[in-house]
Coordinates of C-alpha atoms in Angstrom, one line a residue:
Chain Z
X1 CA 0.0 0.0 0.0
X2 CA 1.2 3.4 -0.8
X3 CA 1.4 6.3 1.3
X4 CA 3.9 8.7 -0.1
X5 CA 4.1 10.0 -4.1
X6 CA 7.5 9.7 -4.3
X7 CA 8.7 8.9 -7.8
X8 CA 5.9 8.2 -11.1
X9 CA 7.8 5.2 -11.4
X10 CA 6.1 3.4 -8.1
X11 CA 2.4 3.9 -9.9
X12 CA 0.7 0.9 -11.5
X13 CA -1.2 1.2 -14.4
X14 CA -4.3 0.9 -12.3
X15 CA -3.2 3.4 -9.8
X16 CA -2.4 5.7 -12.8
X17 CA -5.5 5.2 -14.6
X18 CA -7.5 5.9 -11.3
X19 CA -5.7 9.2 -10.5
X20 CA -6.4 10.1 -14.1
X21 CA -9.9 9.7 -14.0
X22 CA -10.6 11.2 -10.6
X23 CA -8.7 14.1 -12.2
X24 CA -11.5 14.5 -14.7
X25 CA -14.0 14.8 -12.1
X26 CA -12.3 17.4 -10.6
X27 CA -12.1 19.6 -13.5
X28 CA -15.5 19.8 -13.6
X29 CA -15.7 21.1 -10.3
X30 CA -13.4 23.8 -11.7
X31 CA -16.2 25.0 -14.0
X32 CA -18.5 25.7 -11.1
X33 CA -19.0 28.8 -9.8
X34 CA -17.9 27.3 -6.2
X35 CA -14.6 25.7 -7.1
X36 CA -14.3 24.1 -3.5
X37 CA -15.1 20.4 -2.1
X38 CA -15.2 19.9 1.4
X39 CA -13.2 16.2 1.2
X40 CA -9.4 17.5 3.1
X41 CA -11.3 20.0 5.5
X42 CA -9.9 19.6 8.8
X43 CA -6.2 18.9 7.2
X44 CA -3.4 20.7 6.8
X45 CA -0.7 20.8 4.1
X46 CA 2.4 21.7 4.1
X47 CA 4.2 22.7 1.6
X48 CA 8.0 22.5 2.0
X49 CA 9.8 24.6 -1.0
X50 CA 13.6 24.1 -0.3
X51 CA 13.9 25.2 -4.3
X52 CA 12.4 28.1 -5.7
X53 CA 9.2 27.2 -8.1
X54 CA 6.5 29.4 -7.8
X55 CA 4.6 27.4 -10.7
X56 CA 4.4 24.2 -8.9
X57 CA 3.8 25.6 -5.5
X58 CA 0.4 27.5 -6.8
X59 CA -0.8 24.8 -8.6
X60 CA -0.2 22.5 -5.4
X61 CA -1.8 25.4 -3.3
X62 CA -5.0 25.3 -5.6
X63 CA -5.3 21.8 -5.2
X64 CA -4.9 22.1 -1.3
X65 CA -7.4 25.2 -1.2
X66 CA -10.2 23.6 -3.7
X67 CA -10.1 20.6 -1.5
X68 CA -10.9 22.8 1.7
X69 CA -7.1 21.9 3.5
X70 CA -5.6 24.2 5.3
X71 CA -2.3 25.5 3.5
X72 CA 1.3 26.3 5.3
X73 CA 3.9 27.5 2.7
X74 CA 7.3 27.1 3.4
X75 CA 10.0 28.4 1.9
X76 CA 13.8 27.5 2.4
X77 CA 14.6 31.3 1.7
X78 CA 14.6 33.8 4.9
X79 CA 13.7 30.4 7.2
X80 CA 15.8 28.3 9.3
X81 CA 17.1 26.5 6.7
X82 CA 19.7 29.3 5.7
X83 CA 20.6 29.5 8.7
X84 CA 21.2 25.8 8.9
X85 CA 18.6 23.9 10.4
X86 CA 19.1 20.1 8.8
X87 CA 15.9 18.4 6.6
X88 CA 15.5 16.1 9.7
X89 CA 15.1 19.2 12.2
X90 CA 12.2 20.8 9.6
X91 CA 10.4 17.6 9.7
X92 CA 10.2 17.4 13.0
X93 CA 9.2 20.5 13.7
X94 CA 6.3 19.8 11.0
X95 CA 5.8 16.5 13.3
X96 CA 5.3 18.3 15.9
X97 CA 2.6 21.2 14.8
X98 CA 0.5 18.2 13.1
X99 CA 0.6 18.4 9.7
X100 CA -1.1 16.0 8.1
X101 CA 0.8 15.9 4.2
X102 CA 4.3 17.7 3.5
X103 CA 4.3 18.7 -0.3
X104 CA 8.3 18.8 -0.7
X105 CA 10.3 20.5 -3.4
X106 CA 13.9 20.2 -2.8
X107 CA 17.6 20.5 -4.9
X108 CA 18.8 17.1 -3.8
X109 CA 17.4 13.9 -5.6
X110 CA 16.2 11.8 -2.8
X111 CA 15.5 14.4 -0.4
X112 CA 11.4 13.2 -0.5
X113 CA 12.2 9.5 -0.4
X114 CA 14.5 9.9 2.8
X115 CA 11.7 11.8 4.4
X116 CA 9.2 9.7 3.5
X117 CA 11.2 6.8 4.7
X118 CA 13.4 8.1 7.7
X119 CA 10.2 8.0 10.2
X120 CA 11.0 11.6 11.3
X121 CA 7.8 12.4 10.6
X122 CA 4.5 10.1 10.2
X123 CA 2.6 12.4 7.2
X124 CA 2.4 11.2 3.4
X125 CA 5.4 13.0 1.5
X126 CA 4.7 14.3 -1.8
X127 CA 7.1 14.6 -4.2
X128 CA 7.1 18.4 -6.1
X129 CA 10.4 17.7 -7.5
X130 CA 13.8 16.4 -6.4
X131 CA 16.9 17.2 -8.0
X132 CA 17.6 15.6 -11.1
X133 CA 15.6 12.9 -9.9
X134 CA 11.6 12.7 -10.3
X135 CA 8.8 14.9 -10.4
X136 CA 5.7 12.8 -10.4
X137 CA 2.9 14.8 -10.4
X138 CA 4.1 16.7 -13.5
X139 CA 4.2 13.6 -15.5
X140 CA 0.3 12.7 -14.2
X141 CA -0.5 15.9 -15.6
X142 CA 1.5 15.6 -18.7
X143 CA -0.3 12.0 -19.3
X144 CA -3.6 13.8 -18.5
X145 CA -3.0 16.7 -21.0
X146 CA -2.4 13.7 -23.6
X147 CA -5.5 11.1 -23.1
X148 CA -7.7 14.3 -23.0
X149 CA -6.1 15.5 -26.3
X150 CA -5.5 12.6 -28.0
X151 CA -8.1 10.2 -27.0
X152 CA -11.4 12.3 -25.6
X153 CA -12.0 13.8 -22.4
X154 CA -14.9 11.2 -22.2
X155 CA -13.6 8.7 -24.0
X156 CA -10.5 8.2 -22.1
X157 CA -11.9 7.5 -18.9
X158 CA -10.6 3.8 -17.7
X159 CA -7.8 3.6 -20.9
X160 CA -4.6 4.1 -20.8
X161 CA -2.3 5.7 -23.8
X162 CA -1.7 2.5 -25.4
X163 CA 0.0 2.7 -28.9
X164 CA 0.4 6.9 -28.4
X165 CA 4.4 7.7 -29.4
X166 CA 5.7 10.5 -27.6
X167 CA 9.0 12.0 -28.2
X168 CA 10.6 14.1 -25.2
X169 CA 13.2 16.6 -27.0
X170 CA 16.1 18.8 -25.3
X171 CA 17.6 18.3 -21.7
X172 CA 17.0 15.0 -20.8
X173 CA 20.2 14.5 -18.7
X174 CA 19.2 17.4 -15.8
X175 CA 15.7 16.9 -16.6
X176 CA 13.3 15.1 -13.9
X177 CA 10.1 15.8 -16.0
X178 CA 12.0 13.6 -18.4
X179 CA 12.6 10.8 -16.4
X180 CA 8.9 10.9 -14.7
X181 CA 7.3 10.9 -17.8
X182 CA 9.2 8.0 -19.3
X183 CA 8.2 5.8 -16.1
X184 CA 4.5 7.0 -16.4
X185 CA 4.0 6.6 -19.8
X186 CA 5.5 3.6 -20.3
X187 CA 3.1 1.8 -17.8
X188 CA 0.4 3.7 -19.2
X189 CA 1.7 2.0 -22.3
X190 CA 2.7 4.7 -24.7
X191 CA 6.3 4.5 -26.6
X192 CA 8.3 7.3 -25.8
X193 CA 11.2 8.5 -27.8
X194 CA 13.9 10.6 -26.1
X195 CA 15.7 13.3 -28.4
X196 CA 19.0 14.9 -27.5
X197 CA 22.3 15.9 -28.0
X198 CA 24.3 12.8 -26.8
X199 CA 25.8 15.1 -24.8
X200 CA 22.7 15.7 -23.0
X201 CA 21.3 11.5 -22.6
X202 CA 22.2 10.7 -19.5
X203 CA 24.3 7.4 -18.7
X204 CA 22.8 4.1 -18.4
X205 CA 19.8 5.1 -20.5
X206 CA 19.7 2.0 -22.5
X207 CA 17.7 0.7 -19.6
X208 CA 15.1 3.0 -19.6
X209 CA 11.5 1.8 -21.5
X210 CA 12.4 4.1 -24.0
X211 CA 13.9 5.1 -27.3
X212 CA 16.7 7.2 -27.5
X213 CA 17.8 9.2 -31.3
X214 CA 19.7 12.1 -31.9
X215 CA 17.6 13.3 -35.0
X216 CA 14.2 15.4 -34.3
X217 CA 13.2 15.4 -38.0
X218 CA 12.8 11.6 -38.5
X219 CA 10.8 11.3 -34.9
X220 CA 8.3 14.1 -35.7
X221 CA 6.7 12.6 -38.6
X222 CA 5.5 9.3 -36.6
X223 CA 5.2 11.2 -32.9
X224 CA 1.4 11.7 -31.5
X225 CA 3.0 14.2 -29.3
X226 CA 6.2 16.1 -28.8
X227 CA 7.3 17.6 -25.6
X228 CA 9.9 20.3 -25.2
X229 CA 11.9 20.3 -22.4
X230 CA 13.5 23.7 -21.2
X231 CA 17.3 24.1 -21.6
X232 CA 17.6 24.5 -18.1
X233 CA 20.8 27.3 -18.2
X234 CA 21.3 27.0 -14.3
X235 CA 22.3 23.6 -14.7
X236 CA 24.1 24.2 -17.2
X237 CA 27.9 23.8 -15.4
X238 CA 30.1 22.8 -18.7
X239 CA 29.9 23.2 -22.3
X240 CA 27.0 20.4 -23.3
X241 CA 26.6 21.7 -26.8
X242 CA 28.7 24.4 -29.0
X243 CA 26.0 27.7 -28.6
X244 CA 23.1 28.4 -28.4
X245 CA 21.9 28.8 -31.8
X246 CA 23.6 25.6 -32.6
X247 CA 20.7 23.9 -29.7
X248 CA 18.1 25.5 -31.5
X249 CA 19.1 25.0 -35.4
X250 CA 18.7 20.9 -34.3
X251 CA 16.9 20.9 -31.7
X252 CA 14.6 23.4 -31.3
X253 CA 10.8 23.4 -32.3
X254 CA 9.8 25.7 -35.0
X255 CA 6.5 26.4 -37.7
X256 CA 8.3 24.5 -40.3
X257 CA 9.3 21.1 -38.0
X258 CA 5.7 21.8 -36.5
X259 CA 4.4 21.1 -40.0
X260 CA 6.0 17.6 -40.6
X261 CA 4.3 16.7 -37.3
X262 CA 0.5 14.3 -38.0
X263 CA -2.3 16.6 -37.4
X264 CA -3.4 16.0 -34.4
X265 CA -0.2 15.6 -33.4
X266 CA 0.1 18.2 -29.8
X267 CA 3.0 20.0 -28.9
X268 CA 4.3 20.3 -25.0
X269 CA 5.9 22.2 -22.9
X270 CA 6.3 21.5 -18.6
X271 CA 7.1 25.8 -19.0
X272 CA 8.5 28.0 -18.3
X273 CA 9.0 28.1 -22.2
X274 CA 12.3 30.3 -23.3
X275 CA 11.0 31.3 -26.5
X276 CA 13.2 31.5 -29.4
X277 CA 15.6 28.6 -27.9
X278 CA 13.7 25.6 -27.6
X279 CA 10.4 26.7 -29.3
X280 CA 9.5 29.1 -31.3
X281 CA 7.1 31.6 -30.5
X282 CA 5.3 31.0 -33.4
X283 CA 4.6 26.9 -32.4
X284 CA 4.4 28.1 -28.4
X285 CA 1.2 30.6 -29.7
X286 CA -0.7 27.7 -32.1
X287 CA -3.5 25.4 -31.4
X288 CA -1.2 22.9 -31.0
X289 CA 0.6 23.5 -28.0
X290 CA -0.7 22.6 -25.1
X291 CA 1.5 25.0 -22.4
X292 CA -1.8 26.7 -20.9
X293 CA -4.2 23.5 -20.5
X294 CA -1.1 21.4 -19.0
X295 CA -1.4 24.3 -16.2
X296 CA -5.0 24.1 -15.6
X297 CA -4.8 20.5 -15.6
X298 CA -2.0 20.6 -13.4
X299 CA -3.9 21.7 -10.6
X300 CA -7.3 19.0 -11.4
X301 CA -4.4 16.2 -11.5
X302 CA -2.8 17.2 -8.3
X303 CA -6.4 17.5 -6.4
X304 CA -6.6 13.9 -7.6
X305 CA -3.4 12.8 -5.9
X306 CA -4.3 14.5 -2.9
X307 CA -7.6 13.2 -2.4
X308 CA -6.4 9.9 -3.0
X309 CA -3.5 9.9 -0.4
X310 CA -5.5 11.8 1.8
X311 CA -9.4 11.8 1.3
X312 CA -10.0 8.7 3.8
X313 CA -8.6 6.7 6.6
X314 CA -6.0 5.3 4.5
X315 CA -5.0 5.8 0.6
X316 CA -7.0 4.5 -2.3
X317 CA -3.6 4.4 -4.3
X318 CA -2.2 0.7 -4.7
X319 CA -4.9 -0.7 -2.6
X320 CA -7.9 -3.4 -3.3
X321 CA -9.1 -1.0 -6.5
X322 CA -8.8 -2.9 -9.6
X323 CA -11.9 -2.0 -11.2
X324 CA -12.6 0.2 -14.4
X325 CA -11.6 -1.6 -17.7
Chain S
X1 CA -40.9 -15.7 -3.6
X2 CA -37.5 -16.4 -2.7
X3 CA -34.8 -15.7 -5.5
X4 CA -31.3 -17.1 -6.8
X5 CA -29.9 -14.3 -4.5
X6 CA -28.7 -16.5 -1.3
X7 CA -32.3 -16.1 0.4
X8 CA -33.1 -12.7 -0.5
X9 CA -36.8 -11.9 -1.0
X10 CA -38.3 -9.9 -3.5
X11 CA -40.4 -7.6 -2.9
X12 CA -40.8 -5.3 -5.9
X13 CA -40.7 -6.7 -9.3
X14 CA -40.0 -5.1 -12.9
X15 CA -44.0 -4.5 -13.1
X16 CA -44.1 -3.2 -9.8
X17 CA -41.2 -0.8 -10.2
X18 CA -42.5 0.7 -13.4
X19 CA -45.7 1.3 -11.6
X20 CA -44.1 2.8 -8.6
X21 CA -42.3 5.4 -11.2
X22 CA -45.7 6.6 -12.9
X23 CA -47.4 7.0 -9.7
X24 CA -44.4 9.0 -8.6
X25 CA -44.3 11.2 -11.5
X26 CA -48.1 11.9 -11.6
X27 CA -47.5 13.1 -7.8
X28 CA -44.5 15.2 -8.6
X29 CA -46.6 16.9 -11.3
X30 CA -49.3 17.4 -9.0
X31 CA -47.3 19.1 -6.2
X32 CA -45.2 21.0 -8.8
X33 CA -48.4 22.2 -10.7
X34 CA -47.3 21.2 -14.2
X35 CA -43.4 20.5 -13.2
X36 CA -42.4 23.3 -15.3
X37 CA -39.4 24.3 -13.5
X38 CA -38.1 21.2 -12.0
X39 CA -34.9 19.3 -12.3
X40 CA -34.0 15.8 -11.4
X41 CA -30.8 14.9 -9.9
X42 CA -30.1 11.4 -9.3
X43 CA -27.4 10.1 -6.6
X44 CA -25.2 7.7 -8.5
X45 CA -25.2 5.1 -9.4
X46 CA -29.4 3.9 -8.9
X47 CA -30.8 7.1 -8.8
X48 CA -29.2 8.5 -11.5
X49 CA -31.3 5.7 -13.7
X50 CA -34.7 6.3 -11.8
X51 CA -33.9 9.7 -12.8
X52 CA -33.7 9.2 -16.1
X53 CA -36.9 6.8 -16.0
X54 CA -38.6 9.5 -14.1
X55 CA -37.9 11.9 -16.2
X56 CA -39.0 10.0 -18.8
X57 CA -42.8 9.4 -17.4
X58 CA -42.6 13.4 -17.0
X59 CA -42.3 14.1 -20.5
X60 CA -45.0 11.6 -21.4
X61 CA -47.2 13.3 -18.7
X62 CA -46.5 16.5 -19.6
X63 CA -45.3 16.9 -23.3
X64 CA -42.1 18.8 -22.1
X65 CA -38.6 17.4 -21.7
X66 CA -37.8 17.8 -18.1
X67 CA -33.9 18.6 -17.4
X68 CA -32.1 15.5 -15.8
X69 CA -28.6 15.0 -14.2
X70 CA -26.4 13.4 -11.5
X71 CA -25.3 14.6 -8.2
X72 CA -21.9 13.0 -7.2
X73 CA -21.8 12.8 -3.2
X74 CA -19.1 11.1 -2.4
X75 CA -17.1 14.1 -1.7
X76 CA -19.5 15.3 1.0
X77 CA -19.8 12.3 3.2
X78 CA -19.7 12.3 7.0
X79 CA -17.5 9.4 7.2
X80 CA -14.8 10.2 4.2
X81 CA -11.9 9.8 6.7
X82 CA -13.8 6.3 8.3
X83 CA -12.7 4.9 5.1
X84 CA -10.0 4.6 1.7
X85 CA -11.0 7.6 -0.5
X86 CA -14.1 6.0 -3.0
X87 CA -13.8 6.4 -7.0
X88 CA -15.6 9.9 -7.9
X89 CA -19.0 9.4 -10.0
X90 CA -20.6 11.6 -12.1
X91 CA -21.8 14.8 -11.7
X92 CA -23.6 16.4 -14.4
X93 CA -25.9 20.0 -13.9
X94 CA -28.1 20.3 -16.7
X95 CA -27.1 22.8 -18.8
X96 CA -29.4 25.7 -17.3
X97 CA -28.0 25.2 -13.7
X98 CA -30.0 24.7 -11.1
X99 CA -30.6 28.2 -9.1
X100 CA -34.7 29.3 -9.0
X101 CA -35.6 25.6 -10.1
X102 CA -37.1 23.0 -8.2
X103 CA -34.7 20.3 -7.8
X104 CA -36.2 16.6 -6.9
X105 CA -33.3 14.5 -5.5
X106 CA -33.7 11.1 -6.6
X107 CA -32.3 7.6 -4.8
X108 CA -33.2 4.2 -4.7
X109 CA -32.6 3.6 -1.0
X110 CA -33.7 6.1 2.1
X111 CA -31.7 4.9 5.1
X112 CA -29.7 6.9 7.6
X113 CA -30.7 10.2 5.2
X114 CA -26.6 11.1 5.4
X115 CA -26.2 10.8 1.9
X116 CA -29.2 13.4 1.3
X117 CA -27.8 15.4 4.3
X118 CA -24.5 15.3 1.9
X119 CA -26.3 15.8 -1.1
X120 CA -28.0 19.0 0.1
X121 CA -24.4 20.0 0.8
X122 CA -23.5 19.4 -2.7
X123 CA -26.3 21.6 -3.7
X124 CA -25.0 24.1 -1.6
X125 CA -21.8 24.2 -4.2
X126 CA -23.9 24.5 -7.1
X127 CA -26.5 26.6 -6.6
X128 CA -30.0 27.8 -5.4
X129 CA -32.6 26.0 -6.0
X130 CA -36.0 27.2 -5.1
X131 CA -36.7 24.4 -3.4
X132 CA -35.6 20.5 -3.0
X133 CA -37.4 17.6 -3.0
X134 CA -36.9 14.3 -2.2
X135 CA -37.4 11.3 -4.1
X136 CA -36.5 7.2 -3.3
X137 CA -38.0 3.8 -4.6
X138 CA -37.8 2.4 -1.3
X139 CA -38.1 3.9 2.4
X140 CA -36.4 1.5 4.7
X141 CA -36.8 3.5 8.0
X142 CA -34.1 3.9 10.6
X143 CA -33.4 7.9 9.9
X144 CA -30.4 9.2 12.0
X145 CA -31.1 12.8 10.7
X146 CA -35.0 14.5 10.3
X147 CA -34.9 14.2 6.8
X148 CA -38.0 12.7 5.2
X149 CA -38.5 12.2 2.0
X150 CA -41.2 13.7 -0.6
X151 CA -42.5 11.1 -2.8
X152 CA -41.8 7.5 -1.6
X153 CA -42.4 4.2 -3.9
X154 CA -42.7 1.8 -0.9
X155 CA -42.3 2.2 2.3
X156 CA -40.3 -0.8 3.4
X157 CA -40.1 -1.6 7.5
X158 CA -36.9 -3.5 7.8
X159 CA -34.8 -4.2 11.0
X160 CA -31.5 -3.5 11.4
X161 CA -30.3 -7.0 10.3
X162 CA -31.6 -7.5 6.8
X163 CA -30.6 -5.7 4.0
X164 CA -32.1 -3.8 1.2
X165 CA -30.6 -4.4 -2.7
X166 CA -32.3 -2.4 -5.3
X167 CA -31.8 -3.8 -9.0
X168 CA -32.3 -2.1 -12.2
X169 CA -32.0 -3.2 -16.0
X170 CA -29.6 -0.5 -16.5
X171 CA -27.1 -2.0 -14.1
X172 CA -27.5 -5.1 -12.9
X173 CA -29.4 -6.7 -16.1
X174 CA -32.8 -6.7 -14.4
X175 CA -35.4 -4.7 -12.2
X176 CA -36.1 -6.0 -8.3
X177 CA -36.0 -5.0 -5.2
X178 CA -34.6 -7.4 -2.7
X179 CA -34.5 -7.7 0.9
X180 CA -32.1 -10.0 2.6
X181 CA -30.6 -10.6 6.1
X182 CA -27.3 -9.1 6.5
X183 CA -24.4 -11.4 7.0
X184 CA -23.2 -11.7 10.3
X185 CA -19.7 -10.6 10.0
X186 CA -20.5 -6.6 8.8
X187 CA -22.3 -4.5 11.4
X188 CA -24.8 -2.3 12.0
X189 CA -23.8 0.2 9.4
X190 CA -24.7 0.9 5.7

């Protein structure tokens, strides 16, 4: 049974499928006038932001807020934590004041897993994000964004993305949204593709689910989606690739390798989107992309989690649920 | 008559259930005065089906297509943290919404009256209705709120040891309501 969201790789395909389609309910809620349900009211959240990410701690606080928790935002910057208070000390201060869920964003990979695991504190961890490691919820949303696209907001409820291709283009070595996204949707059985400079595919990646080329042009014409990962600059500690316009010349995403793409073929982008680099302002404004919807949906996906991890006495995730077809 | 169903006895059949609907229709017509401005809103999964037969018998009775949806409740149960988080069901608002309408709540089973305690929350989320009303095949007894309901197909005495099944075609391949004792291993709740 399964307390924590710690990596998109611990999901099954039934878990997955169930988070999905509880996500769907919830964005009908979100065009109500009264955007609220009542299910975490009583609760409290915190969320632990050791690295800056204003994106993901909104969307985390709607969640909380829609499902009636109460919210404490916590941010490594100006806190104890600068002046040196260790992970283990935070927690147990959070212990102590009852929190019932600890959202955690944090620079190291593994920092969710060791709190999840060290029994410093007794609350389900969530992972936001850890280092170059995971970031689950982003890849739920990602594979949200893509059944609702590509095979029907009703139509998808219960399926999986069986036979999609998705190719995953730029940073894949620094890139947790990556590395999620390949777990998730290979047990939700797509077949992903990773493009990147080989300077950029990290180590080992022959034992990833996945396909791995160093030429966009031949994946676009037979991909049901393409995501765009950001060239992430502040990771970006030795010379990976020659300049800048050399990255975007073969692999950046623009009107005329748009065109060779199917058409309903989507474009996406985990943002924040540098224009001009990786994409094009010309594909990041089209029908196509997907940027703005993977928000929204960001915040019905992570209501999902929560209320799954914390709606009841005990988590509906990995438990007696197999129905649904 | 006793059935396949490991003893359980029925005590409303197809016929009967059809019956029951009409009757219940022709009353909410009555009440209404021409159910011009209602709205049915069944409580998955039964009651969203009775809604839909419902509104069916409405239309016939009155020559107007009467709005229909589903009112998902799960979210607003009392005992949400007695138990792993339930699958979400349906809910769908007719397109008009729901504020100045009369909204009839519709169920197959009226027990403890919690889920239309959390329904009526539910409502709360959504809108103003003019007024709710309340509408269940069955009446079992044994309220643990004063909630009563409007329009009742059969008022069904039960003790606290049997249990009430309702069947429709919809679902479960075939219309029946059935009323068996409970096993001996789950308690006294729902």
């Amino acid at each position: 049974m399964m307390r924590h969201l710690i990596s998109a790789a611990d999901l099954t395909r039934d878990d997955a499928v169930l988070i999905l389609d509880t996500a769907e309910e919830m964005a009908r809620v979100a065009d109500r006038p009264i955007k609220k349900l009542p299910a975490l009211r009583g609760r409290t959240i915190c969320n632990l932001f050791f690295e800056d990410s204003t994106r993901t701690r909104i969307s985390f606080e709607a969640a909380e807020k829609r499902l009636s928790a109460d919210v404490i935002n916590f941010a490594a910057k100006g806190s104890s934590v600068s002046k040196g208070e260790s992970l283990k000390d935070t927690a147990q201060t959070l212990e102590a004041m009852g929190v019932d869920a600890v959202v955690i964003r944090h620079g190291a990979s593994g920092a969710p897993y060791r709190l999840a695991t060290s029994g410093w504190i007794d609350a389900p961890v969530i992972n936001a994000g850890d280092g170059t490691h995971q970031h689950p919820t982003q890849a739920l949303l990602d594979a949200f964004t893509m059944r609702r696209r590509l095979v029907g907001r009703d139509a998808g409820i219960g399926k999986g993305l069986d036979g999609k291709r998705v190719t995953i283009v730029g940073d894949v070595l620094h890139s947790r949204v990556a590395r999620s996204n390949v777990d998730l949707l290979h047990t939700l059985g797509a077949e992903v593709t990773l493009v990147a400079p080989p300077t950029l595919v990290p180590v080992g990646v022959e034992s990833w689910p996945c396909e791995v080329s160093y030429d966009l042009d031949s994946t676009l014409t037979k991909s049901d989606a393409v995501m765009m990962l950001r060239v992430q600059r502040e990771r970006m500690n030795a010379a990976f690739f020659p300049t800048e316009r050399e990255y975007s010349r073969r692999y950046g995403l623009d009107g005329d390798r748009m065109a060779k793409m199917p058409d309903h073929a989507i474009v996406m982008h985990p943002g924040p989107m540098v224009r001009g680099m990786e994409i094009t302002a010309e594909v990041a404004d089209s029908e196509r992309c997907t940027v703005i919807e993977q928000v929204a949906n960001g915040v019905h996906t992570r209501m999902a989690v929560l209320y799954l991890l914390l709606g009841g006495n005990e988590p509906a995730v990995t438990h007696t649920r197999t129905e649904g077809n | 008559m006793d059935t396949q169903n490991s003893g359980a006895r029925s005590v409303l059949e197809g016929p009967d259930i059809a019956r029951v609907l009409t009757r219940i229709a022709h009353e909410i017509v009555e009440r209404a005065k021409g159910a011009e401005d209602v709205v049915l809103l069944g409580i998955p999964t039964r009651g969203v089906f009775l809604a839909r037969r419902l509104a069916e018998k409405l239309e016939e009775i009155t020559g107007r297509a009467i709005p229909v949806g589903s009112l998902d409740i799960t979210m607003y149960r009392d005992d949400l943290r007695m138990h792993p988080p339930r699958a979400l069901a349906r809910t769908e608002i007719p397109g008009d919404g729901i504020d100045g309408r009369l909204v009839v709540l519709v169920d197959d089973v009226l027990f403890s009256g919690r889920t239309i305690r959390a329904a009526l929350d539910a409502l709360n989320d959504i809108g103003r209705p003019r007024a709710v009303q309340l509408a269940v095949l069955v009446d079992r007894g044994h309220r643990e709120l004063p909630i009563r309901a409007d329009y009742v197909g059969k008022n069904l005495p039960t003790s606290l040891r049997e249990t009430v099944k309702v069947q429709l075609a919809e679902e479960d391949g075939r219309d029946a309501v059935l009323l068996g004792a409970k096993p001996d291993t789950q308690a006294a709740e729902r």
